[in-house]
Coordinates of C-alpha atoms in Angstrom, one line a residue:
Chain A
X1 CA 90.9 45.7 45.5
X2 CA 90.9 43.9 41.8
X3 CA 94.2 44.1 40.1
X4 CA 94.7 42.8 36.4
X5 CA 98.1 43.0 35.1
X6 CA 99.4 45.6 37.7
X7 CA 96.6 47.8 37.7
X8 CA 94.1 48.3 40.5
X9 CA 90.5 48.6 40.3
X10 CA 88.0 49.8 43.1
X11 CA 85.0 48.8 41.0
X12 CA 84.7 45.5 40.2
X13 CA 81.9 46.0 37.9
X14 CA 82.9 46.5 34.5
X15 CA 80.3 48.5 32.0
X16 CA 79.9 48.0 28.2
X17 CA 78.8 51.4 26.0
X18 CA 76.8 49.8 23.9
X19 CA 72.9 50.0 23.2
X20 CA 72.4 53.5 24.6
X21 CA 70.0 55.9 23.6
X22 CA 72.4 58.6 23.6
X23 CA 75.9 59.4 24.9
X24 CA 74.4 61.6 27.9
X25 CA 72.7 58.6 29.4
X26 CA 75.7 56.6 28.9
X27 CA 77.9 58.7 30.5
X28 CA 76.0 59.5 33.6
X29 CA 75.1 55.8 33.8
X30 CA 78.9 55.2 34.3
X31 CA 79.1 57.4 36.8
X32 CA 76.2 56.0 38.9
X33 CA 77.7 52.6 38.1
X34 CA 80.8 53.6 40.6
X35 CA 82.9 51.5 36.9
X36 CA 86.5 52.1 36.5
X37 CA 86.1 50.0 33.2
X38 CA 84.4 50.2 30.2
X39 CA 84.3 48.5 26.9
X40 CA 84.2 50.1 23.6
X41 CA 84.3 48.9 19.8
X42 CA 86.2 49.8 16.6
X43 CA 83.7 50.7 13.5
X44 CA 84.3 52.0 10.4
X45 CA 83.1 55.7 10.4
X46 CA 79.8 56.8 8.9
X47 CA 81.6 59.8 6.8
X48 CA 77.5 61.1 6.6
X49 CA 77.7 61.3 10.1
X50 CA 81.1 62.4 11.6
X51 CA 79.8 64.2 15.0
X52 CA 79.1 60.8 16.8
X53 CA 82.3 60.7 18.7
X54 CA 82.1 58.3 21.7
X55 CA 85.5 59.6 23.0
X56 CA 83.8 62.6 23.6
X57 CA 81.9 61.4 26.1
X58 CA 84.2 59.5 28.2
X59 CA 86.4 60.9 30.9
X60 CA 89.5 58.8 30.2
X61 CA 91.0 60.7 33.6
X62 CA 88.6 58.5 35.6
X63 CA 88.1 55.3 33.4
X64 CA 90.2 52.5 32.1
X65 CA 89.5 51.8 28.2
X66 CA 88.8 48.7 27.0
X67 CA 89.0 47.5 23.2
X68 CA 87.1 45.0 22.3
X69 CA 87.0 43.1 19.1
X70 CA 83.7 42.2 18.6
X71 CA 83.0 42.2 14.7
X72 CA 85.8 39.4 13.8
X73 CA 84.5 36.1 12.9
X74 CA 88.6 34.2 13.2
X75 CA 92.1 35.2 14.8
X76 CA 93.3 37.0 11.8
X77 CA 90.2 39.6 11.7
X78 CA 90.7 39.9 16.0
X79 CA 94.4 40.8 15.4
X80 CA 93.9 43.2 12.7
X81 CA 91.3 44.8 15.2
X82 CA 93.2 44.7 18.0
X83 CA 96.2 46.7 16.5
X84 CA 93.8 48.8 14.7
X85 CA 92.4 49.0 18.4
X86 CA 95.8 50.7 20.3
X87 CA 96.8 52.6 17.1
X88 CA 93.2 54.6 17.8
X89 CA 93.8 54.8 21.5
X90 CA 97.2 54.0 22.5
X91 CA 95.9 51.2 25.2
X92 CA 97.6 47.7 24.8
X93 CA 94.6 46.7 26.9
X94 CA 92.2 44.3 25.0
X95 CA 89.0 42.2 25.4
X96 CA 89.1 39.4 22.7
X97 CA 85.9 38.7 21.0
X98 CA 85.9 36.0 18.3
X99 CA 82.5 34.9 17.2
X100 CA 82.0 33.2 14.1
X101 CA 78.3 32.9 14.3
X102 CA 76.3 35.5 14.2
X103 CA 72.7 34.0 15.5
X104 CA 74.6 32.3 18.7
X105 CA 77.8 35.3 19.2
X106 CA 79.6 32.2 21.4
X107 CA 83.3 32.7 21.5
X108 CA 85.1 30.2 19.1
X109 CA 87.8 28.4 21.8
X110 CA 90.3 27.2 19.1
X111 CA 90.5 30.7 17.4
X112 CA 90.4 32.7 21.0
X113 CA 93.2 30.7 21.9
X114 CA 95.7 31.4 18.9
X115 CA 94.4 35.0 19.0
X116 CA 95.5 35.3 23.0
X117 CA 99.2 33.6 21.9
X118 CA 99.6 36.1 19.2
X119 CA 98.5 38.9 21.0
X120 CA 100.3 38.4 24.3
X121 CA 103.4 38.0 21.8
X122 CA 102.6 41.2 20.1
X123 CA 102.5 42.8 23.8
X124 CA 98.6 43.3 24.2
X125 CA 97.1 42.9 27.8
X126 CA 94.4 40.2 26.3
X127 CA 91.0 39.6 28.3
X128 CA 89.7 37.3 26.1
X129 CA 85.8 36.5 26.3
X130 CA 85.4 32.4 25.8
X131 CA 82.6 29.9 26.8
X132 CA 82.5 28.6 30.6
X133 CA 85.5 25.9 29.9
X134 CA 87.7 25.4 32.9
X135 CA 90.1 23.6 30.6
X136 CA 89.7 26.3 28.3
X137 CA 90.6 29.0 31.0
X138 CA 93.4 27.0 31.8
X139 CA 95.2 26.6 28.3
X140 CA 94.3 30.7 28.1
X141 CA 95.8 31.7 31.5
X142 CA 98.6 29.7 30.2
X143 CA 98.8 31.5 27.6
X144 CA 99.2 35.0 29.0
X145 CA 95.8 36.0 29.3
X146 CA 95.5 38.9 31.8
X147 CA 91.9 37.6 33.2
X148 CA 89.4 35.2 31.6
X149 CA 85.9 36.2 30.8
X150 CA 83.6 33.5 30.7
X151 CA 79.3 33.9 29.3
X152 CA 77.1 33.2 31.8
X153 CA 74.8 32.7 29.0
X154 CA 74.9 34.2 25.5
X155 CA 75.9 37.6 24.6
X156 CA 72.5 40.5 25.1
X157 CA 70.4 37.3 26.1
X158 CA 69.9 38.5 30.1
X159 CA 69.3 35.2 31.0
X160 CA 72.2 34.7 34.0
X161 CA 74.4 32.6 34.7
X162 CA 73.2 29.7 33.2
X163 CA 76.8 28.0 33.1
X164 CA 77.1 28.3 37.0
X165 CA 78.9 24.9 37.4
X166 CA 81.1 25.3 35.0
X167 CA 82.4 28.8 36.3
X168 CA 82.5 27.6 39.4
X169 CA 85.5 25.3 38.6
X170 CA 87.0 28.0 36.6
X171 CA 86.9 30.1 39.6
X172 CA 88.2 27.2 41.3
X173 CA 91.6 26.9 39.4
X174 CA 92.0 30.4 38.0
X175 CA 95.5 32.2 39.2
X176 CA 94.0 35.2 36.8
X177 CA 90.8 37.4 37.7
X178 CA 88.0 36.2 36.1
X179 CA 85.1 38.1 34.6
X180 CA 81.8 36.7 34.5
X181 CA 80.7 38.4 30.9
X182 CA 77.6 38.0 29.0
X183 CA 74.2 37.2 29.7
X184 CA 74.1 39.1 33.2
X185 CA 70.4 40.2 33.1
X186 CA 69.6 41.2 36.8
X187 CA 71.6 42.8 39.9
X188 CA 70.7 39.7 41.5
X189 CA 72.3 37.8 38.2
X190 CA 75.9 39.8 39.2
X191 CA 75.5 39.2 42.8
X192 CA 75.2 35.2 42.4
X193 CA 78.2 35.5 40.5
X194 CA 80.1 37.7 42.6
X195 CA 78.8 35.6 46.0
X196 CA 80.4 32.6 43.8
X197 CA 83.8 34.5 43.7
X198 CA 84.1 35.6 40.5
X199 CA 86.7 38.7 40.5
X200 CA 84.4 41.0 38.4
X201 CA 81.3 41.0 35.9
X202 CA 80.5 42.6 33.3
X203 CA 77.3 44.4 32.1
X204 CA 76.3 46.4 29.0
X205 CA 72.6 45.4 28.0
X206 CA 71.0 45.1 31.6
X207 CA 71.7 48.9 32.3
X208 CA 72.1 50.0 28.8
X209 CA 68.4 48.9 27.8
X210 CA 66.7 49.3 31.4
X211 CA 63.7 51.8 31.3
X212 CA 66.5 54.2 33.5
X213 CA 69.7 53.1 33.2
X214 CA 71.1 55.5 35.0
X215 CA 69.2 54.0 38.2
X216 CA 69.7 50.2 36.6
X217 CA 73.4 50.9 36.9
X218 CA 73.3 52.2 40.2
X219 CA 71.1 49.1 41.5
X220 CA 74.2 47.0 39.8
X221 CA 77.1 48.7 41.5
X222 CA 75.2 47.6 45.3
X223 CA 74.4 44.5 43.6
X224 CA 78.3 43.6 42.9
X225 CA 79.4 45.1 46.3
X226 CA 76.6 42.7 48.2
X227 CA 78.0 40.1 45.8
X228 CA 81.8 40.5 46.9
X229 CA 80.8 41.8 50.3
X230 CA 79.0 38.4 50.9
X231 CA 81.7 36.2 49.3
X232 CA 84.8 37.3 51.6
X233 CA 82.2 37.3 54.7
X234 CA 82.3 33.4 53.7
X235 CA 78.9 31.6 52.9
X236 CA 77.5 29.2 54.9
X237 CA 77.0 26.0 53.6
X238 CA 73.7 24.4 51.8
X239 CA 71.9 21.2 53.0
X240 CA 69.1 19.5 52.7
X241 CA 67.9 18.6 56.1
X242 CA 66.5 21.8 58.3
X243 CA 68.8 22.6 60.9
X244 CA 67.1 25.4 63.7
X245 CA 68.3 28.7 64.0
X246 CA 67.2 28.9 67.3
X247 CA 68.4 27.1 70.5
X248 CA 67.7 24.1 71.1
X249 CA 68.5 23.8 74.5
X250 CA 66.3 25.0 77.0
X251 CA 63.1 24.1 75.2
X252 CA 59.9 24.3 77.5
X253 CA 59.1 20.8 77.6
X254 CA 57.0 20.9 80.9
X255 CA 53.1 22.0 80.4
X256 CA 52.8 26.3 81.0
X257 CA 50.9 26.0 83.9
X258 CA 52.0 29.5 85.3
X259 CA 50.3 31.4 82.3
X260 CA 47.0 29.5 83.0
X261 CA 45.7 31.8 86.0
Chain B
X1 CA 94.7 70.6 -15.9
X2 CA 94.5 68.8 -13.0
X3 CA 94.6 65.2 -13.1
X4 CA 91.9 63.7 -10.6
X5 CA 93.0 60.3 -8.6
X6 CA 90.1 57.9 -7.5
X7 CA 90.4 56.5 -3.9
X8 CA 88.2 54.4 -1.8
X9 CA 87.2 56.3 1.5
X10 CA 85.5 53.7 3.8
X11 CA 83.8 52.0 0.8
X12 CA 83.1 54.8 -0.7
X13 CA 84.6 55.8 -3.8
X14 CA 85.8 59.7 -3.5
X15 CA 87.5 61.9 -6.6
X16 CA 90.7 63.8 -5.2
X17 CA 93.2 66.3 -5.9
X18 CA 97.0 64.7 -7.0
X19 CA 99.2 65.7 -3.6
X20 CA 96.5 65.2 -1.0
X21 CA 98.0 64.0 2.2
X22 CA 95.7 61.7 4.5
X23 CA 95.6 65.1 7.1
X24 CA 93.8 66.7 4.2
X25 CA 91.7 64.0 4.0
X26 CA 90.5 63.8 7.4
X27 CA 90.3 67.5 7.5
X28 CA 88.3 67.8 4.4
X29 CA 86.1 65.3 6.3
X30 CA 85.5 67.6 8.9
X31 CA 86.7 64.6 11.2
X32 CA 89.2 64.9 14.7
X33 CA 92.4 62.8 13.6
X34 CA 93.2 62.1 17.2
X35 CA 90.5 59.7 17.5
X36 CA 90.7 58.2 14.5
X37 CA 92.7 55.4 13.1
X38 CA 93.5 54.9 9.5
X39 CA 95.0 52.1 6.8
X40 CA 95.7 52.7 3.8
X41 CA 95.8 49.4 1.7
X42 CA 95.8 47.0 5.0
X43 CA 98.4 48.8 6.5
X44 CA 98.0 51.0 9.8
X45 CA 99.3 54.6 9.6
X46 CA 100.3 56.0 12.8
X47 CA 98.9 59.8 13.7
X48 CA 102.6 60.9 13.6
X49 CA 102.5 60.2 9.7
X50 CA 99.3 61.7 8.6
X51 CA 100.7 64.8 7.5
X52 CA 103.5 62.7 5.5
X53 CA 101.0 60.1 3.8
X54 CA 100.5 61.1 0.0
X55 CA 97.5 59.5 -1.2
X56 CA 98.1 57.4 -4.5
X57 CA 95.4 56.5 -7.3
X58 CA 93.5 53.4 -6.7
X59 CA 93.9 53.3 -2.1
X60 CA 91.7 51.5 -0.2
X61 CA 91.4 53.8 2.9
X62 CA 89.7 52.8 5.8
X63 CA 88.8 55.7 8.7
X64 CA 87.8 54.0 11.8
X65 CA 86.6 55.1 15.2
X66 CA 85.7 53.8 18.4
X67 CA 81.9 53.2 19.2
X68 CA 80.0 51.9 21.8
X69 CA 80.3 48.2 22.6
X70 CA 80.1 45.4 25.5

């Protein structure tokens, strides 16, 4: 089982609600997904359309709620978020988005960091998303971060894990979960990560844009569970010279002369 | 006569009645408070003082929701 800050999880895949063509697909694609988390965001609302209520759709019985901050371009903006973020839904829980730049959305390290001090003071359970820095992850996890989420590439990109080494060290020295978030294109994208030992992944625009993503999500949740599965079976180990998988005693080295009459 | 007070709903500029609380607000809005945050002027008002909150002339208020989001 995953446990971040206390609290257990069954899944460890964790969906994002964006991108969906309408709150009915979302909702059953959660549910085939098997997730016990998903992300939302804060936005101002559009008074000409007040019925779009994403809390309407979410069974907050079955699901853990996760804030995110995605909007704020600096620490200030991600704090004023993330208290606007319990006041709306009473969860201390957080994942901390700072991205300056909209063309790239990568995570601004310097601002994440003070962000994840300020907020740990203030109480918040921080998750904050940052690049695939295992010094990084280090000065965050010192910091009081519940769980690091490092990209495996950039944010809605679906190109994988594209920063493999680098997670693989933070893996390595984490004493938090870590998420692999962002760029998770493919099942087979959250199974390399999961086989790697990653604690969890993260996926919004792989199930959210697939042409059925309530089948996509449901090809993710067996693609995590192989993932983990395979990791705490214990890989074997590469190499580059060819070693048989069959005996190699007892190899007919005499000619087959009893098959020749 | 009443004297009308100009507020700034979500950047929106709205014409209201002197008295109206920020429930009346939301209510006029046709919008559930209990998923909704609000600030008025920067400052986060908690659900508990809605009813309490007396718009002045001149607020910035800012309704905000959650939506989906990765």
């Amino acid at each position: 089982m995953l446990t971040i800050a206390d609290t257990g999880f069954n899944s460890r895949l964790f969906v994002g609600t964006g991108k969906f063509a309408s709150s009915e697909v979302m909702k059953r694609a959660i549910e085939a997904s098997g997730s016990q988390m998903v992300t939302v965001a804060l936005r101002r609302i559009d008074l000409n359309n007040p019925d779009d209520d994403i809390m309407q759709a979410l069974d907050l019985e079955k699901i853990h709620f996760l804030p995110n901050t995605s909007g704020a371009r600096n620490a200030e903006e991600a704090i004023r978020l993330a208290k606007l973020a319990r006041a709306a839904s009473g969860t201390n829980w957080l994942k901390l988005e700072v991205t300056p730049d909209p063309r790239t959305l990568l995570p601004d390290p310097i601002d994440t960091l003070k962000a994840t001090e300020q907020l740990v003071k203030d109480g918040f359970i921080v998750l904050p998303y940052m690049n695939a820095d295992p010094i990084l992850a280090l000065r965050l996890q010192d910091a009081g971060a519940a769980a690091v989420m490092p990209l495996g590439s950039p944010i809605g990109t679906n190109q994988g894990i594209k920063t493999a080494m680098q997670v693989e060290i933070i893996i390595e020295q984490a004493r938090v979960p870590v998420v692999v978030d962002a760029g998770i294109g493919a099942p087979s994208h959250a199974t390399q990560a999961m086989e790697m030992g990653a604690n969890a992944v993260l996926v919004n625009t792989a199930i959210a844009v697939a042409g059925d993503p309530v089948r996509m999500a449901g090809a993710f949740k067996a693609a995590v569970e192989a993932g983990r599965e395979a990791y705490e079976a214990g890989l074997g180990l590469t190499s580059k010279s060819a070693s048989a998988s069959s005996p190699e005693e007892g190899i007919l080295t005499a000619d087959l002369d009893f098959i020749q009459n | 006569m009443t004297k009308t007070m100009k507020i700034t709903c979500n950047g929106t500029e709205k014409s209201i009645e002197p008295d109206i609380t920020l429930t009346n607000l939301v209510n006029s809005l046709q919008l559930n408070p209990q998923t909704l945050v609000a600030e008025v002027n920067g400052q986060i008002i908690e659900h508990t003082d809605f009813n309490d909150k007396k718009l002045q002339d001149g607020d910035g208020v800012e309704l905000i929701r959650f939506v989906g989001g990765g």
